[in-house]
Amino acid sequence: MTTPRLGPVRRVAVLADVHGNVPALLAVLDDVHAAGADLIVFPGDLTWGPEPQTTLDLILELGSKAVCVRGNADRAVVELARGEREHTRPRDPWMPAQHTPEAVEFLAALPLNVVIDIEGLGAVRFCHGSPRDDTECVTPQTSTERFAELSEGVDEQVIVTGHTHLQFDRLIAGRRSVNPGSVGLPYHLGMPGTAYWALLGPDVRLRETRYDVQEAVDRCRMTGDPSGDAIVGLLLNPPTPDEIIADAETRVFAD
């Protein structure tokens, strides 16, 4: 699939790993609109959560202002809907049934990478896991050697990833590695009800938005999501960044 290239633009908001958390998404979008972003990039894992279709509807309402990248969970929805993936968890038959056929086709058409020319930063590459694989885990402790390997052949000096639900901004292997954190299911030390995102241009600004986590919990429990109890646990008592980093760096790839 050809990598879409957009820009130049002044300011880009980055909202990764929404995971079907509608209250968090709505709160962040309010802050994004106030910040005057020209584009809103969603680096994957849009709908795999309690309210998949509502989440996608909100993103589609943004029209051409929204730029979406494929995450491994988006790919999973498509594979499950098309019978290309075996059901191994209770959520597997439930999740694709929450998407319209049009939603499945939208997710199926998402690119693995998008490049946007941003004022002050130049060309920035957006992906979910890494430029080469939507399941690769990039963390604040990813080695110089592995980062050089996963970015081989990539021209852009700024690479924005998601997937690990950890917010960070670091220089590594001669490049800038940025993760905006997760909007809908962050792994963090902050208060429950904190959504994480980033604003790019002319520099990188890591942002946080408070939202009503009890509303998210209540809505999750009303949906019938088979993984609802686990999601509520992660919203109210998430794993720490150190726990996630240790696990991710051991596995490297996680679907």
Short mmCIF file of C-alpha atoms in Angstrom, two decimals:
data_model
loop_
_atom_site.label_atom_id
_atom_site.label_comp_id
_atom_site.label_asym_id
_atom_site.label_seq_id
_atom_site.Cartn_x
_atom_site.Cartn_y
_atom_site.Cartn_z
CA MET A 1 0.00 0.00 0.00
CA THR A 2 1.33 3.44 -0.96
CA THR A 3 2.11 5.74 1.98
CA PRO A 4 -0.11 8.87 1.81
CA ARG A 5 1.79 12.16 2.01
CA LEU A 6 0.11 15.36 3.18
CA GLY A 7 0.96 18.97 4.00
CA PRO A 8 2.52 21.31 4.57
CA VAL A 9 0.41 22.24 7.60
CA ARG A 10 1.05 24.36 10.69
CA ARG A 11 -0.31 22.21 13.50
CA VAL A 12 -1.29 18.54 13.89
CA ALA A 13 -3.03 16.95 16.87
CA VAL A 14 -2.19 13.28 17.45
CA LEU A 15 -4.78 11.03 19.13
CA ALA A 16 -3.61 7.42 19.39
CA ASP A 17 -5.26 4.32 20.82
CA VAL A 18 -8.75 5.70 21.39
CA HIS A 19 -10.01 2.14 21.94
CA GLY A 20 -13.69 2.99 21.75
CA ASN A 21 -13.64 5.33 24.79
CA VAL A 22 -16.19 7.93 23.72
CA PRO A 23 -16.11 10.24 26.78
CA ALA A 24 -12.32 10.50 26.54
CA LEU A 25 -12.43 11.16 22.79
CA LEU A 26 -15.05 13.90 23.13
CA ALA A 27 -13.07 15.66 25.85
CA VAL A 28 -9.83 15.55 23.87
CA LEU A 29 -11.53 16.78 20.70
CA ASP A 30 -12.72 19.85 22.61
CA ASP A 31 -9.10 20.65 23.53
CA VAL A 32 -7.91 19.88 20.00
CA HIS A 33 -10.41 22.28 18.46
CA ALA A 34 -9.39 24.96 20.98
CA ALA A 35 -5.74 24.44 19.98
CA GLY A 36 -6.55 25.17 16.34
CA ALA A 37 -5.13 22.00 14.80
CA ASP A 38 -5.18 21.83 11.00
CA LEU A 39 -5.28 18.02 11.00
CA ILE A 40 -6.02 15.33 13.56
CA VAL A 41 -4.02 12.14 13.12
CA PHE A 42 -5.25 8.90 14.69
CA PRO A 43 -2.31 6.44 14.72
CA GLY A 44 -4.38 3.29 15.05
CA ASP A 45 -6.57 1.24 17.38
CA LEU A 46 -9.61 3.41 16.90
CA THR A 47 -12.59 1.19 17.62
CA TRP A 48 -11.43 -1.86 19.57
CA GLY A 49 -13.24 -0.96 22.78
CA PRO A 50 -16.67 -0.56 24.40
CA GLU A 51 -18.27 1.76 21.81
CA PRO A 52 -16.73 0.97 18.43
CA GLN A 53 -19.28 2.38 16.00
CA THR A 54 -19.93 5.59 17.95
CA THR A 55 -16.18 6.20 18.06
CA LEU A 56 -15.81 5.79 14.33
CA ASP A 57 -18.86 7.97 13.66
CA LEU A 58 -17.27 10.79 15.69
CA ILE A 59 -14.03 10.47 13.73
CA LEU A 60 -15.84 10.42 10.39
CA GLU A 61 -17.72 13.59 11.38
CA LEU A 62 -14.35 15.36 11.32
CA GLY A 63 -14.27 14.86 7.54
CA SER A 64 -11.00 15.59 5.76
CA LYS A 65 -9.53 16.99 8.98
CA ALA A 66 -9.11 13.42 10.30
CA VAL A 67 -6.23 11.26 9.05
CA CYS A 68 -6.28 7.64 10.23
CA VAL A 69 -3.56 4.99 10.33
CA ARG A 70 -4.15 1.25 10.72
CA GLY A 71 -3.50 -0.32 14.09
CA ASN A 72 -3.25 -4.01 14.88
CA ALA A 73 -6.68 -3.88 16.57
CA ASP A 74 -8.21 -2.25 13.49
CA ARG A 75 -6.74 -5.05 11.42
CA ALA A 76 -8.15 -7.60 13.88
CA VAL A 77 -11.68 -6.21 13.43
CA VAL A 78 -11.39 -6.66 9.67
CA GLU A 79 -9.92 -10.17 9.91
CA LEU A 80 -12.61 -11.28 12.36
CA ALA A 81 -15.40 -9.77 10.26
CA ARG A 82 -14.08 -11.53 7.14
CA GLY A 83 -13.53 -14.89 8.86
CA GLU A 84 -9.76 -14.61 8.45
CA ARG A 85 -8.96 -14.84 12.18
CA GLU A 86 -9.90 -17.57 14.62
CA HIS A 87 -12.01 -16.66 17.64
CA THR A 88 -9.82 -17.15 20.71
CA ARG A 89 -11.43 -14.70 23.17
CA PRO A 90 -15.05 -13.93 24.15
CA ARG A 91 -14.68 -10.46 22.65
CA ASP A 92 -13.77 -11.80 19.20
CA PRO A 93 -17.30 -12.48 17.88
CA TRP A 94 -18.75 -9.47 19.72
CA MET A 95 -16.40 -6.83 18.33
CA PRO A 96 -16.98 -7.10 14.56
CA ALA A 97 -20.73 -7.31 15.18
CA GLN A 98 -20.57 -3.77 16.63
CA HIS A 99 -19.34 -2.40 13.28
CA THR A 100 -21.42 -1.69 10.21
CA PRO A 101 -20.17 -3.25 6.95
CA GLU A 102 -19.12 0.26 5.90
CA ALA A 103 -17.09 0.65 9.08
CA VAL A 104 -15.26 -2.61 8.42
CA GLU A 105 -14.41 -1.48 4.90
CA PHE A 106 -13.16 1.86 6.23
CA LEU A 107 -10.82 0.11 8.64
CA ALA A 108 -9.67 -2.28 5.92
CA ALA A 109 -8.56 0.62 3.73
CA LEU A 110 -6.39 2.36 6.33
CA PRO A 111 -2.68 2.71 5.49
CA LEU A 112 0.15 1.36 7.65
CA ASN A 113 2.01 4.71 7.52
CA VAL A 114 1.18 8.34 6.78
CA VAL A 115 3.72 11.15 6.24
CA ILE A 116 2.80 14.78 6.93
CA ASP A 117 4.98 17.86 6.40
CA ILE A 118 4.57 19.96 9.57
CA GLU A 119 5.88 23.49 10.07
CA GLY A 120 8.97 23.46 12.27
CA LEU A 121 9.36 19.68 12.21
CA GLY A 122 9.49 18.86 8.52
CA ALA A 123 8.26 15.51 7.26
CA VAL A 124 6.85 13.39 10.12
CA ARG A 125 6.00 9.70 9.79
CA PHE A 126 2.96 8.39 11.66
CA CYS A 127 2.41 4.68 12.27
CA HIS A 128 0.94 2.43 14.95
CA GLY A 129 3.57 -0.04 16.12
CA SER A 130 6.53 0.91 13.96
CA PRO A 131 7.07 1.85 10.31
CA ARG A 132 7.52 -1.83 9.47
CA ASP A 133 4.93 -3.63 11.65
CA ASP A 134 1.70 -2.65 13.40
CA THR A 135 2.51 -4.96 16.35
CA GLU A 136 6.02 -3.71 17.15
CA CYS A 137 6.45 -2.18 20.60
CA VAL A 138 8.43 1.07 20.70
CA THR A 139 9.01 2.36 24.24
CA PRO A 140 11.15 4.95 26.04
CA GLN A 141 13.72 2.18 26.52
CA THR A 142 13.84 0.74 23.02
CA SER A 143 17.51 0.26 22.18
CA THR A 144 19.41 2.36 19.68
CA GLU A 145 20.11 -0.79 17.67
CA ARG A 146 16.48 -1.86 17.40
CA PHE A 147 15.25 1.64 16.63
CA ALA A 148 17.82 1.96 13.86
CA GLU A 149 16.66 -1.38 12.49
CA LEU A 150 12.92 -0.60 12.59
CA SER A 151 13.48 2.78 10.94
CA GLU A 152 15.84 1.54 8.24
CA GLY A 153 14.87 2.97 4.86
CA VAL A 154 12.71 5.68 6.46
CA ASP A 155 13.65 9.20 5.38
CA GLU A 156 11.75 11.11 8.07
CA GLN A 157 13.64 12.23 11.18
CA VAL A 158 10.52 12.29 13.38
CA ILE A 159 8.58 9.04 13.84
CA VAL A 160 5.32 9.01 15.78
CA THR A 161 4.08 5.66 17.06
CA GLY A 162 1.27 4.38 19.30
CA HIS A 163 0.48 0.81 20.41
CA THR A 164 2.25 0.81 23.80
CA HIS A 165 -0.15 3.40 25.32
CA LEU A 166 2.86 5.25 26.82
CA GLN A 167 3.47 8.96 26.31
CA PHE A 168 7.07 9.99 25.57
CA ASP A 169 9.34 12.12 23.39
CA ARG A 170 12.98 11.09 23.01
CA LEU A 171 15.99 11.32 20.71
CA ILE A 172 17.22 7.89 19.62
CA ALA A 173 19.41 6.61 16.77
CA GLY A 174 19.65 10.11 15.30
CA ARG A 175 15.88 10.51 15.17
CA ARG A 176 13.03 11.77 17.32
CA SER A 177 10.72 9.05 18.64
CA VAL A 178 7.33 10.32 19.85
CA ASN A 179 4.32 8.53 21.32
CA PRO A 180 1.35 10.76 22.20
CA GLY A 181 0.09 8.24 24.74
CA SER A 182 -3.37 6.73 24.65
CA VAL A 183 -6.60 8.70 24.58
CA GLY A 184 -8.83 5.87 25.70
CA LEU A 185 -6.74 3.35 27.64
CA PRO A 186 -3.47 4.87 28.87
CA TYR A 187 -0.82 3.12 30.91
CA HIS A 188 0.31 5.85 33.27
CA LEU A 189 0.86 7.06 36.81
CA GLY A 190 -1.65 9.90 36.57
CA MET A 191 -5.15 10.13 37.95
CA PRO A 192 -7.85 7.92 36.39
CA GLY A 193 -9.74 9.98 33.85
CA THR A 194 -6.64 11.37 32.12
CA ALA A 195 -6.42 11.12 28.34
CA TYR A 196 -3.07 11.62 26.61
CA TRP A 197 -2.34 13.16 23.21
CA ALA A 198 0.18 15.44 21.47
CA LEU A 199 0.28 18.64 19.46
CA LEU A 200 2.92 18.86 16.72
CA GLY A 201 4.13 22.08 15.13
CA PRO A 202 6.38 23.95 15.36
CA ASP A 203 7.66 21.58 18.10
CA VAL A 204 6.26 18.56 19.97
CA ARG A 205 3.99 19.28 22.93
CA LEU A 206 2.78 16.35 24.99
CA ARG A 207 -0.73 17.06 26.28
CA GLU A 208 -3.21 15.72 28.84
CA THR A 209 -6.97 16.15 29.03
CA ARG A 210 -9.18 15.33 31.99
CA TYR A 211 -12.51 13.59 31.37
CA ASP A 212 -15.28 11.90 33.38
CA VAL A 213 -13.91 8.40 33.93
CA GLN A 214 -17.04 7.33 35.81
CA GLU A 215 -19.07 8.06 32.69
CA ALA A 216 -16.68 5.89 30.70
CA VAL A 217 -17.03 3.10 33.26
CA ASP A 218 -20.83 3.33 33.26
CA ARG A 219 -21.04 3.36 29.47
CA CYS A 220 -18.66 0.43 29.23
CA ARG A 221 -20.79 -1.65 31.58
CA MET A 222 -23.95 -0.86 29.60
CA THR A 223 -22.59 -2.04 26.25
CA GLY A 224 -22.40 -5.75 27.00
CA ASP A 225 -18.72 -5.80 26.04
CA PRO A 226 -17.44 -9.24 27.10
CA SER A 227 -14.18 -7.57 28.13
CA GLY A 228 -15.97 -4.81 30.02
CA ASP A 229 -14.73 -5.78 33.49
CA ALA A 230 -11.13 -5.88 32.29
CA ILE A 231 -11.49 -2.48 30.60
CA VAL A 232 -12.95 -0.94 33.75
CA GLY A 233 -10.01 -2.32 35.71
CA LEU A 234 -7.53 -0.77 33.29
CA LEU A 235 -9.30 2.58 33.38
CA LEU A 236 -9.33 2.74 37.17
CA ASN A 237 -6.07 0.93 37.98
CA PRO A 238 -3.81 0.82 34.92
CA PRO A 239 -0.44 -0.95 34.81
CA THR A 240 2.54 1.32 35.40
CA PRO A 241 4.81 2.47 32.60
CA ASP A 242 7.68 0.46 34.06
CA GLU A 243 5.57 -2.72 33.96
CA ILE A 244 4.56 -2.10 30.35
CA ILE A 245 8.11 -1.25 29.26
CA ALA A 246 9.54 -4.41 30.83
CA ASP A 247 6.91 -6.57 29.13
CA ALA A 248 7.08 -4.80 25.76
CA GLU A 249 10.87 -4.83 25.51
CA THR A 250 10.89 -8.55 26.32
CA ARG A 251 8.33 -9.39 23.65
CA VAL A 252 9.16 -6.68 21.03
CA PHE A 253 6.06 -7.65 19.00
CA ALA A 254 2.61 -7.87 20.63
CA ASP A 255 -0.71 -8.34 18.83
#
